[in-house]
Coordinates of C-alpha atoms in Angstrom, one line a residue:
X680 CA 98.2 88.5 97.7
X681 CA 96.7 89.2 101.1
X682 CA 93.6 87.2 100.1
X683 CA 95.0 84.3 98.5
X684 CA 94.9 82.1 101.4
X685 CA 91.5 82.7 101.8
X686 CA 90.5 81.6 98.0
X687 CA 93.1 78.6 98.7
X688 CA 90.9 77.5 101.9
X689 CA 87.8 78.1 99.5
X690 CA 89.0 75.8 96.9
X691 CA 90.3 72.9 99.5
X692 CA 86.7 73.2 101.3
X693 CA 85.4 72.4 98.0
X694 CA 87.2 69.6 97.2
X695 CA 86.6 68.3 100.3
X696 CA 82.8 68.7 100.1
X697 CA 83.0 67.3 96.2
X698 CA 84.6 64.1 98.1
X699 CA 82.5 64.0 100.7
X700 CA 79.3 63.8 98.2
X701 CA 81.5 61.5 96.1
X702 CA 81.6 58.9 99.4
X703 CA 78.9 59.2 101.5
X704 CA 76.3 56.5 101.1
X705 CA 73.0 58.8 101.5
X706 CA 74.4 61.5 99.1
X707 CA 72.8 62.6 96.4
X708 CA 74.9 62.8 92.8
X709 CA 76.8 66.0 92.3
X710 CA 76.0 68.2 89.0
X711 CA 77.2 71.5 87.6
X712 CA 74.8 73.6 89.9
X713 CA 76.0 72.2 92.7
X714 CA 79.9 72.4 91.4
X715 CA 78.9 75.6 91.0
X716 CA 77.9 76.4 94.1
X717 CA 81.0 75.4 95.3
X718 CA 82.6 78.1 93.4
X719 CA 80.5 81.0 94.4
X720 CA 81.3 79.6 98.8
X721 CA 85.0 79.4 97.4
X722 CA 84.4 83.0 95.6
X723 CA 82.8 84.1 99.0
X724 CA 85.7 82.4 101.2
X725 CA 88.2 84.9 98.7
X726 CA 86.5 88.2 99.5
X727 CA 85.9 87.2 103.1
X728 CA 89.0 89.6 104.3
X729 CA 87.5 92.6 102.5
X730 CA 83.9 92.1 102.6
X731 CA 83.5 89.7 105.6
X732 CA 79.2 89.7 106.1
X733 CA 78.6 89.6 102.4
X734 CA 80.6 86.1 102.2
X735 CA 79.0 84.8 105.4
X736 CA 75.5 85.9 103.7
X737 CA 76.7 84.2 100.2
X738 CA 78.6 81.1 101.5
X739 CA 75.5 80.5 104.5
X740 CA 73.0 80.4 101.7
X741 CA 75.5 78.2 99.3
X742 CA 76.1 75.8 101.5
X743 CA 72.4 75.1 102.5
X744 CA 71.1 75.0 99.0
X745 CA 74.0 72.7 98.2
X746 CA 72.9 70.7 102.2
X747 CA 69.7 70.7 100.4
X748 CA 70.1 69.2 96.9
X749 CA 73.0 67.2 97.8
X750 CA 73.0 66.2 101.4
X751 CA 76.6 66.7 101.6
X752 CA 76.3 66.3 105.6
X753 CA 78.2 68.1 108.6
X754 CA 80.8 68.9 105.8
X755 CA 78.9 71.8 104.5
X756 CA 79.4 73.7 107.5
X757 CA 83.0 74.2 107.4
X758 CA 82.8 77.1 104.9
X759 CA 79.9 79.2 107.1
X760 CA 82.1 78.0 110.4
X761 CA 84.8 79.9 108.4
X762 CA 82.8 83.2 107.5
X763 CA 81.1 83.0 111.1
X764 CA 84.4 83.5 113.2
X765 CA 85.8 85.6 110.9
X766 CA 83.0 88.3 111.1
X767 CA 82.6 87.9 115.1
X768 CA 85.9 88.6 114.9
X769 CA 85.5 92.0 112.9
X770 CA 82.9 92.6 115.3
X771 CA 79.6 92.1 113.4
X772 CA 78.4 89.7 115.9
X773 CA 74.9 90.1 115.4
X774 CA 75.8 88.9 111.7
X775 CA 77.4 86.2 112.7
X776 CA 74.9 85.0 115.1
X777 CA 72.0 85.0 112.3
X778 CA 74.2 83.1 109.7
X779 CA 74.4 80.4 112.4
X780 CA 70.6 80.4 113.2
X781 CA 69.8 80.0 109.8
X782 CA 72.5 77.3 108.8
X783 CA 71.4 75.2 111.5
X784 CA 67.9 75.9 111.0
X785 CA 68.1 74.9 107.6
X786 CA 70.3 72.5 108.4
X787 CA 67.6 70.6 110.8
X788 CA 64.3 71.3 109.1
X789 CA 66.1 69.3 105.8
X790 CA 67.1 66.5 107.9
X791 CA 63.9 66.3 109.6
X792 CA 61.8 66.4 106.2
X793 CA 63.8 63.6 104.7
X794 CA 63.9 61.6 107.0
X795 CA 62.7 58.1 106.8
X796 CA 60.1 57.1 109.5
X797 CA 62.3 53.9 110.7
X798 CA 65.0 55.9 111.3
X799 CA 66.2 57.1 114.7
X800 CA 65.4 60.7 115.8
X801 CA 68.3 60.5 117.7
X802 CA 71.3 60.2 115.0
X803 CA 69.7 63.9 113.7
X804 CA 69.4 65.0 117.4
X805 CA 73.0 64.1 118.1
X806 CA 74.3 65.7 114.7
X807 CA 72.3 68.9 115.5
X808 CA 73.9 69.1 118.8
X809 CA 77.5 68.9 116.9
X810 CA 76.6 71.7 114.8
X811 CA 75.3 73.8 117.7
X812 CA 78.2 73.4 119.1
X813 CA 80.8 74.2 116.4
X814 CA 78.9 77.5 115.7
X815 CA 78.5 78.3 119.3
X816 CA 82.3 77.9 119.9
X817 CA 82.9 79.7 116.5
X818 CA 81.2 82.8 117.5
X819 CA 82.9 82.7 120.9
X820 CA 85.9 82.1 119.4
X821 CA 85.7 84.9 117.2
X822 CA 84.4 87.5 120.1
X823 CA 87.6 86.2 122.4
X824 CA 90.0 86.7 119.0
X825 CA 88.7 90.4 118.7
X826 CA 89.2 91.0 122.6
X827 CA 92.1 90.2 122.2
X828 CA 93.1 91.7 119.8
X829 CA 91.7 95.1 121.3
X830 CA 93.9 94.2 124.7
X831 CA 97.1 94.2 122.6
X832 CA 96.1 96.8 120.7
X833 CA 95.4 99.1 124.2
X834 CA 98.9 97.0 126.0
X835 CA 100.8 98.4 122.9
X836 CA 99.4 102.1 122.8
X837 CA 99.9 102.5 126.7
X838 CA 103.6 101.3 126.4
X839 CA 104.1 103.9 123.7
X840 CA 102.3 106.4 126.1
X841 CA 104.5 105.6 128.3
X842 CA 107.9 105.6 126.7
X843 CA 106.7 109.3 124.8
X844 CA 106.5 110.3 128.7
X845 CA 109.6 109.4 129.5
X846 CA 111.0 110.9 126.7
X847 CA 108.9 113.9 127.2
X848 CA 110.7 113.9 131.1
X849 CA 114.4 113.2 129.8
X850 CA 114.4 115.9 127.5
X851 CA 112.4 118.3 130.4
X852 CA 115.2 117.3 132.3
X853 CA 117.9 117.7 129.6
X854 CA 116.6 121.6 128.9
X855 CA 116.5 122.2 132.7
X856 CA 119.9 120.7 133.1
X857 CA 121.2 122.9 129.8
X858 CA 120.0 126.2 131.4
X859 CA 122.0 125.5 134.5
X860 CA 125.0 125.0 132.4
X861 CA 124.3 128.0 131.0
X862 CA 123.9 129.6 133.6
X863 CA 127.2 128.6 135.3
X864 CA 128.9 129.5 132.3
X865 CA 128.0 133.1 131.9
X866 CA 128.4 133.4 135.2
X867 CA 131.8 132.4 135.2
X868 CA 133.3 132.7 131.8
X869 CA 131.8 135.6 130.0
X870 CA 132.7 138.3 132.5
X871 CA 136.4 137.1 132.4
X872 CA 136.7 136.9 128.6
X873 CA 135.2 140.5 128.2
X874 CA 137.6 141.7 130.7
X875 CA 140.5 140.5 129.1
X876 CA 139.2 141.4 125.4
X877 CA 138.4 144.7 127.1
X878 CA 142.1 145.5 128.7
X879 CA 143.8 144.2 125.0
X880 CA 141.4 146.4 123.3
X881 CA 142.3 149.1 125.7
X882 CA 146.5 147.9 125.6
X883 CA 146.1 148.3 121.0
X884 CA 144.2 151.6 121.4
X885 CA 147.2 152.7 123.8
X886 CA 149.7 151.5 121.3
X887 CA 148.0 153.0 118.3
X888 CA 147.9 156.2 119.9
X889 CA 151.5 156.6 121.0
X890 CA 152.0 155.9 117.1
X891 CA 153.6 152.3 118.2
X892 CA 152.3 149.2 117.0
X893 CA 150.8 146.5 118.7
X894 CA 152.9 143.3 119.6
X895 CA 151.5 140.4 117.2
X896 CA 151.1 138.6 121.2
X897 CA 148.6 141.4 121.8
X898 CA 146.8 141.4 118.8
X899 CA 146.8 138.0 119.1
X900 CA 145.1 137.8 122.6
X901 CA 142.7 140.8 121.1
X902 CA 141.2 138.4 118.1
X903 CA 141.1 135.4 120.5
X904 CA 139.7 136.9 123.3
X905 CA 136.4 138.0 120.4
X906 CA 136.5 134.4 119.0
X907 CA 136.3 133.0 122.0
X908 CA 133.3 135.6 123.1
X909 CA 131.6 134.7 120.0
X910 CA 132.1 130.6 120.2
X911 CA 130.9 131.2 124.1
X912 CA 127.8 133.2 123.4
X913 CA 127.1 130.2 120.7
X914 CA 127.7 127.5 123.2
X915 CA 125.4 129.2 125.8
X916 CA 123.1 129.7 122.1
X917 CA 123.0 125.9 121.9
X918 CA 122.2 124.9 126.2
X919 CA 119.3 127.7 125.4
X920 CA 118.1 126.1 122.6
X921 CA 120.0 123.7 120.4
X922 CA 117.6 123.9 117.1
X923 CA 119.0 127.5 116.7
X924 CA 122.7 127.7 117.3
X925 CA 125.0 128.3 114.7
X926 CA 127.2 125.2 115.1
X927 CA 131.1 125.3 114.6
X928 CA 132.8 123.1 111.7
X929 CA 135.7 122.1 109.4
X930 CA 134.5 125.0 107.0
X931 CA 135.8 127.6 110.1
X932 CA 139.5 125.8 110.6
X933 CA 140.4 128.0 108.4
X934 CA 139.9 130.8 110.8
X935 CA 141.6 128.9 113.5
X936 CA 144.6 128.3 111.5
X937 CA 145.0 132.6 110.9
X938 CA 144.5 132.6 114.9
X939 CA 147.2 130.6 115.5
X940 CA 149.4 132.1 113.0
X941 CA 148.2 135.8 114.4
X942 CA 150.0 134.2 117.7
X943 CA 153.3 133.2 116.0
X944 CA 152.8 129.5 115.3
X945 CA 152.9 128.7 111.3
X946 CA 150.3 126.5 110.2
X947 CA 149.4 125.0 106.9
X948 CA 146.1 123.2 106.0
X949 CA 145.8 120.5 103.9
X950 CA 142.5 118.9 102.8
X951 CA 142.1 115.7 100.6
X952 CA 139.4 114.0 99.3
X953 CA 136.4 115.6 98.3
X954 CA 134.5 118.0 101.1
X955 CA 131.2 117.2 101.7
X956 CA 128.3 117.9 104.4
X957 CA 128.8 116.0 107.5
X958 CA 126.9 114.6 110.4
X959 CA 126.7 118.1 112.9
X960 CA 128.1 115.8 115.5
X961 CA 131.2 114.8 113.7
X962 CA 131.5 118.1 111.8
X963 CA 131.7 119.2 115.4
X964 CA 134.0 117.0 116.8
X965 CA 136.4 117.0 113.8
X966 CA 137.0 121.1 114.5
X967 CA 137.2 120.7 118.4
X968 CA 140.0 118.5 117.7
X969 CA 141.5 120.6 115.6
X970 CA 140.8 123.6 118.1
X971 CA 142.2 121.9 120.8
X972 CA 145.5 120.7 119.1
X973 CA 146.5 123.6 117.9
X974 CA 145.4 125.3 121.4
X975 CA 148.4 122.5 122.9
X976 CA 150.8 124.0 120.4
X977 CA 150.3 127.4 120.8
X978 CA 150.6 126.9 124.8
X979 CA 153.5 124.3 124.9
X980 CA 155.4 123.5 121.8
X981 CA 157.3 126.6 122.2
X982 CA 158.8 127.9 118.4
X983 CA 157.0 125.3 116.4
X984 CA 155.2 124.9 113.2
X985 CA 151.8 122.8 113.0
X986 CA 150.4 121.0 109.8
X987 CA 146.7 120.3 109.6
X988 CA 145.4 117.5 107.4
X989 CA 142.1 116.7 106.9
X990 CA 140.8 113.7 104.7
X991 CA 137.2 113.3 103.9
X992 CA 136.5 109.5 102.8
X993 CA 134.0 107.8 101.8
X994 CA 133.5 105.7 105.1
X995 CA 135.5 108.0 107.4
X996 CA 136.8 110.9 108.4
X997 CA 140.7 111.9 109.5
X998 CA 141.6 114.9 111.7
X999 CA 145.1 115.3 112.0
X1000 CA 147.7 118.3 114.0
X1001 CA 151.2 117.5 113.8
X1002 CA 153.6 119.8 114.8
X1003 CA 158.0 120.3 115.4
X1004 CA 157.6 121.3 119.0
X1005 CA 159.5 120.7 122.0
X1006 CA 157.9 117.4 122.6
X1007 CA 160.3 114.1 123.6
X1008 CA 159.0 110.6 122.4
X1009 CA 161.4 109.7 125.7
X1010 CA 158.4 110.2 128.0
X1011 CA 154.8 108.9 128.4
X1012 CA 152.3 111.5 126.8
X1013 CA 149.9 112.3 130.3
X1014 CA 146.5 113.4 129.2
X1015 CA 145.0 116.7 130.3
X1016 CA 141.4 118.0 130.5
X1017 CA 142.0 119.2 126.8
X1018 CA 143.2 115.7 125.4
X1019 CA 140.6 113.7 127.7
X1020 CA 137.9 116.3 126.0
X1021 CA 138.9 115.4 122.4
X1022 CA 139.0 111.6 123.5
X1023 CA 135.5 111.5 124.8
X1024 CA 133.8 113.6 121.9
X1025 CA 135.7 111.0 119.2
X1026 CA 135.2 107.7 121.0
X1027 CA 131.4 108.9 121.9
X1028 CA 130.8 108.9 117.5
X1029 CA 132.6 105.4 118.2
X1030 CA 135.9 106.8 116.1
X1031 CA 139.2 106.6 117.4
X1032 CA 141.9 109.4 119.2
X1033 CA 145.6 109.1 118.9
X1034 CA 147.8 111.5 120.4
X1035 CA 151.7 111.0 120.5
X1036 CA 154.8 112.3 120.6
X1037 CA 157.1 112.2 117.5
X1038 CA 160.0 110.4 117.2
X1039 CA 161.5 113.7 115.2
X1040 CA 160.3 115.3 118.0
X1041 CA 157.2 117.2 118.1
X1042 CA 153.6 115.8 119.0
X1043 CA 151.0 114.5 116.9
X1044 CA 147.4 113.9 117.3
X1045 CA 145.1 112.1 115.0
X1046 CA 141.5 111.6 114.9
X1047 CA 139.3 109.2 112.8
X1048 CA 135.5 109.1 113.3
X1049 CA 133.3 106.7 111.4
X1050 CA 130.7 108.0 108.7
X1051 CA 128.3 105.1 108.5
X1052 CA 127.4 105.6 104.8
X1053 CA 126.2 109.6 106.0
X1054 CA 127.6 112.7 104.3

C-alpha cells in the first residue's frame, strides 16, 4: 500500500507523455515499444520507495530511448525529475547527479542531431537551459529534503534526551526525598512503637505469671503495637525501595477486622461482587480507608459495632465503614489528619470520599475509586 502512490504517479506520467506524443506537431507516432516503455518508467516510478537508484537507472534510460524514438519533448523528464529528488533525498547524490548528466546529455545530443539546419540554435539552447535547471533544483531540492529531515530527526532525539534527563533528576530527587522520609520516620516512630510493644509484652508476661490473664485492652495494644511495627518497617521498605515492598491490600482487612474486634469493637465484613486483582494504588487506598475508619471507631465511637462492605464492580470500587457509635447527625463532621488522609489518597485515583454522620446515629464513611477498565 505504501507504494501505490508511486505506481499511480507512474501511470498519470504515462498518460501524460502518451498525450503529449499524441499532440505535439514534431512527434513521432507512438507504437507498442514505446507504450511499453512507458510501462517499465511507470514499473520503475512503483519500486522507486524500495529500490530508489535502480528506478532512476531504469526510468533515466526509458525515458531517453522513448526522447529518442518519439521526441516526446521536455515531458519526458518528469519521470527521471521524480527518481532524481527522490534518490538525493535517500542520500545517493552522486546517483542522482549522473542520471541528470546523462538525461540531459542525451537529451541535447538528440536535439542537436535532428535538427533541421534552418532552424534556430537558440529554441534548443533555451530548452536545455530549462532542463538544467529543473534537475539542478531537483537535486538541491532533494539534498535540502534529507537535511531536513536529519535536523528533525537530531531536534526530536535531543528533546527526548532531554525529557529522559529530567526524568532521570525527578526520580533522583524522588529516591533522595524518600530516604529522608525514611529517615525521619525511624527516627521518630519506630523507637516509640517498640517501646510500647515492649512494656505490653512485658505488662502479658507479668499477667501470665501471676496466673491472671491479660485484659483483652492489653492484648489488644500487644497485637497492634506488632502490626503496626510490621506495616512501619514495610512503609520505610517501600521509601528504600518501592519495587520490593510488600504492599498492604483488601486481601489483609480481614486481619484488621480481628484487630479491632481483639480491642472490643464487633465488626463484620461483607464482600460482593466478584474479587479480583487491583491497581496497587487503589488496592492500597481501598484498605487505608478501611484502616483508618475503623481506627475512628475504635478511638471515638465509644461501645459501637462497625460493618465493612466492600463491592468490587466492574467499573468501580466501594469501600464502606459504618458503625452505631456515639456520633450526632446534629453537628458538622470536622475533618482530622485521619479523614483529610483518606480524602487525598481517594480523590488523587480521581474517586470520591464521603464521610458522615448517621441519622440513627453513628458515622459512616464511604469510598468509591474508579477502575478505568483495569482489574
Amino acid at each position: 500500500m505504501r507504494d501505490l502512490p508511486y505506481a499511480l504517479s507512474g501511470l498519470a506520467l504515462g498518460g501524460l507523455l502518451l498525450g503529449n506524443a499524441a499532440l505535439a506537431p514534431d512527434a513521432a507516432p507512438v507504437g507498442a515499444t514505446d507504450v511499453a516503455l512507458l510501462l517499465v518508467m511507470a514499473a520503475a516510478l512503483a519500486v522507486c520507495r524500495r529500490y530508489p537508484v535502480v528506478a532512476l537507472g531504469v526510468a533515466t534510460a526509458a525515458m531517453l530511448v522513448l526522447h529518442v524514438r518519439v521526441h516526446a519533448g521536455v515531458s519526458a523528464a518528469f519521470p527521471v525529475l521524480g527518481t532524481v529528488y527522490l534518490a538525493a533525498w535517500r542520500g545517493h547524490r552522486a546517483a542522482a547527479a549522473l542520471a541528470s548528466l546523462v538525461f540531459l546529455g542525451g537529451f541535447l545530443a538528440r536535439d542537436v542531431s535532428v535538427a533541421p539546419a534552418d532552424r534556430p540554435s537558440q529554441q534548443i539552447v533555451e530548452r536545455t537551459a530549462l532542463l538544467l535547471g529543473w534537475f539542478f533544483a531537483a537535486n538541491v531540492a532533494g539534498l535540502v529534503a534529507r537535511q531536513r529531515r536529519a535536523y528533525l530527526e537530531q531536534v526530536e532525539q535531543r528533546a527526548v534526551e532531554a525529557e529522559r534527563t529530567r526524568e532521570e533528576m525527578a526520580l533522583r530527587r524522588a529516591g533522595e526525598e524518600r530516604l529522608r522520609i525514611a529517615r525521619d520516620l525511624h527516627d521518630s516512630l519506630t523507637h516509640s512503637i517498640s517501646v510500647i510493644k515492649v512494656q505490653a509484652g512485658i505488662a502479658v508476661h507479668l499477667a501470665r505469671k501471676h496466673h491472671e490473664e491479660p485484659s483483652a485492652a492489653l492484648l489488644a495494644i500487644q497485637e497492634a503495637s506488632g502490626a503496626a511495627m510490621r506495616e512501619l518497617r514495610a512503609t520505610l521498605d517501600v521509601l528504600r525501595s518501592p519495587s520490593d515492598a510488600d504492599r498492604v491490600g483488601l486481601a489483609r482487612v480481614g486481619e484488621l477486622a480481628e484487630r479491632t474486634r481483639a480491642a472490643g469493637v464487633p465488626v463484620q465484613v461483607t464482600v460482593t461482587g466478584q474479587p479480583r486483582d487491583l491497581p496497587a494504588e487503589v488496592d492500597q487506598a481501598g484498605y487505608r480507608v478501611v484502616q483508618e475508619a475503623l481506627t475512628n471507631v475504635a478511638r471515638h465511637a465509644g461501645a459501637a459495632t462497625a460493618q465493612i462492605h466492600i463491592e468490587y464492580a466492574p467499573a468501580q470500587l466501594t469501600v464502606s465503614v459504618d458503625d452505631d457509635g456515639r456520633a450526632s447527625p446534629a453537628g458538622p463532621v470536622t475533618p482530622g489528619v485521619g479523614l483529610r488522609g483518606m480524602r487525598e489518597r481517594v480523590t488523587g485515583l480521581g474517586g470520591t470520599l464521603q464521610a458522615v454522620a448517621r441519622d440513627g446515629g453513628g458515622f459512616a464513611v464511604r469510598a468509591t475509586i474508579p477502575l478505568d477498565g483495569q482489574g
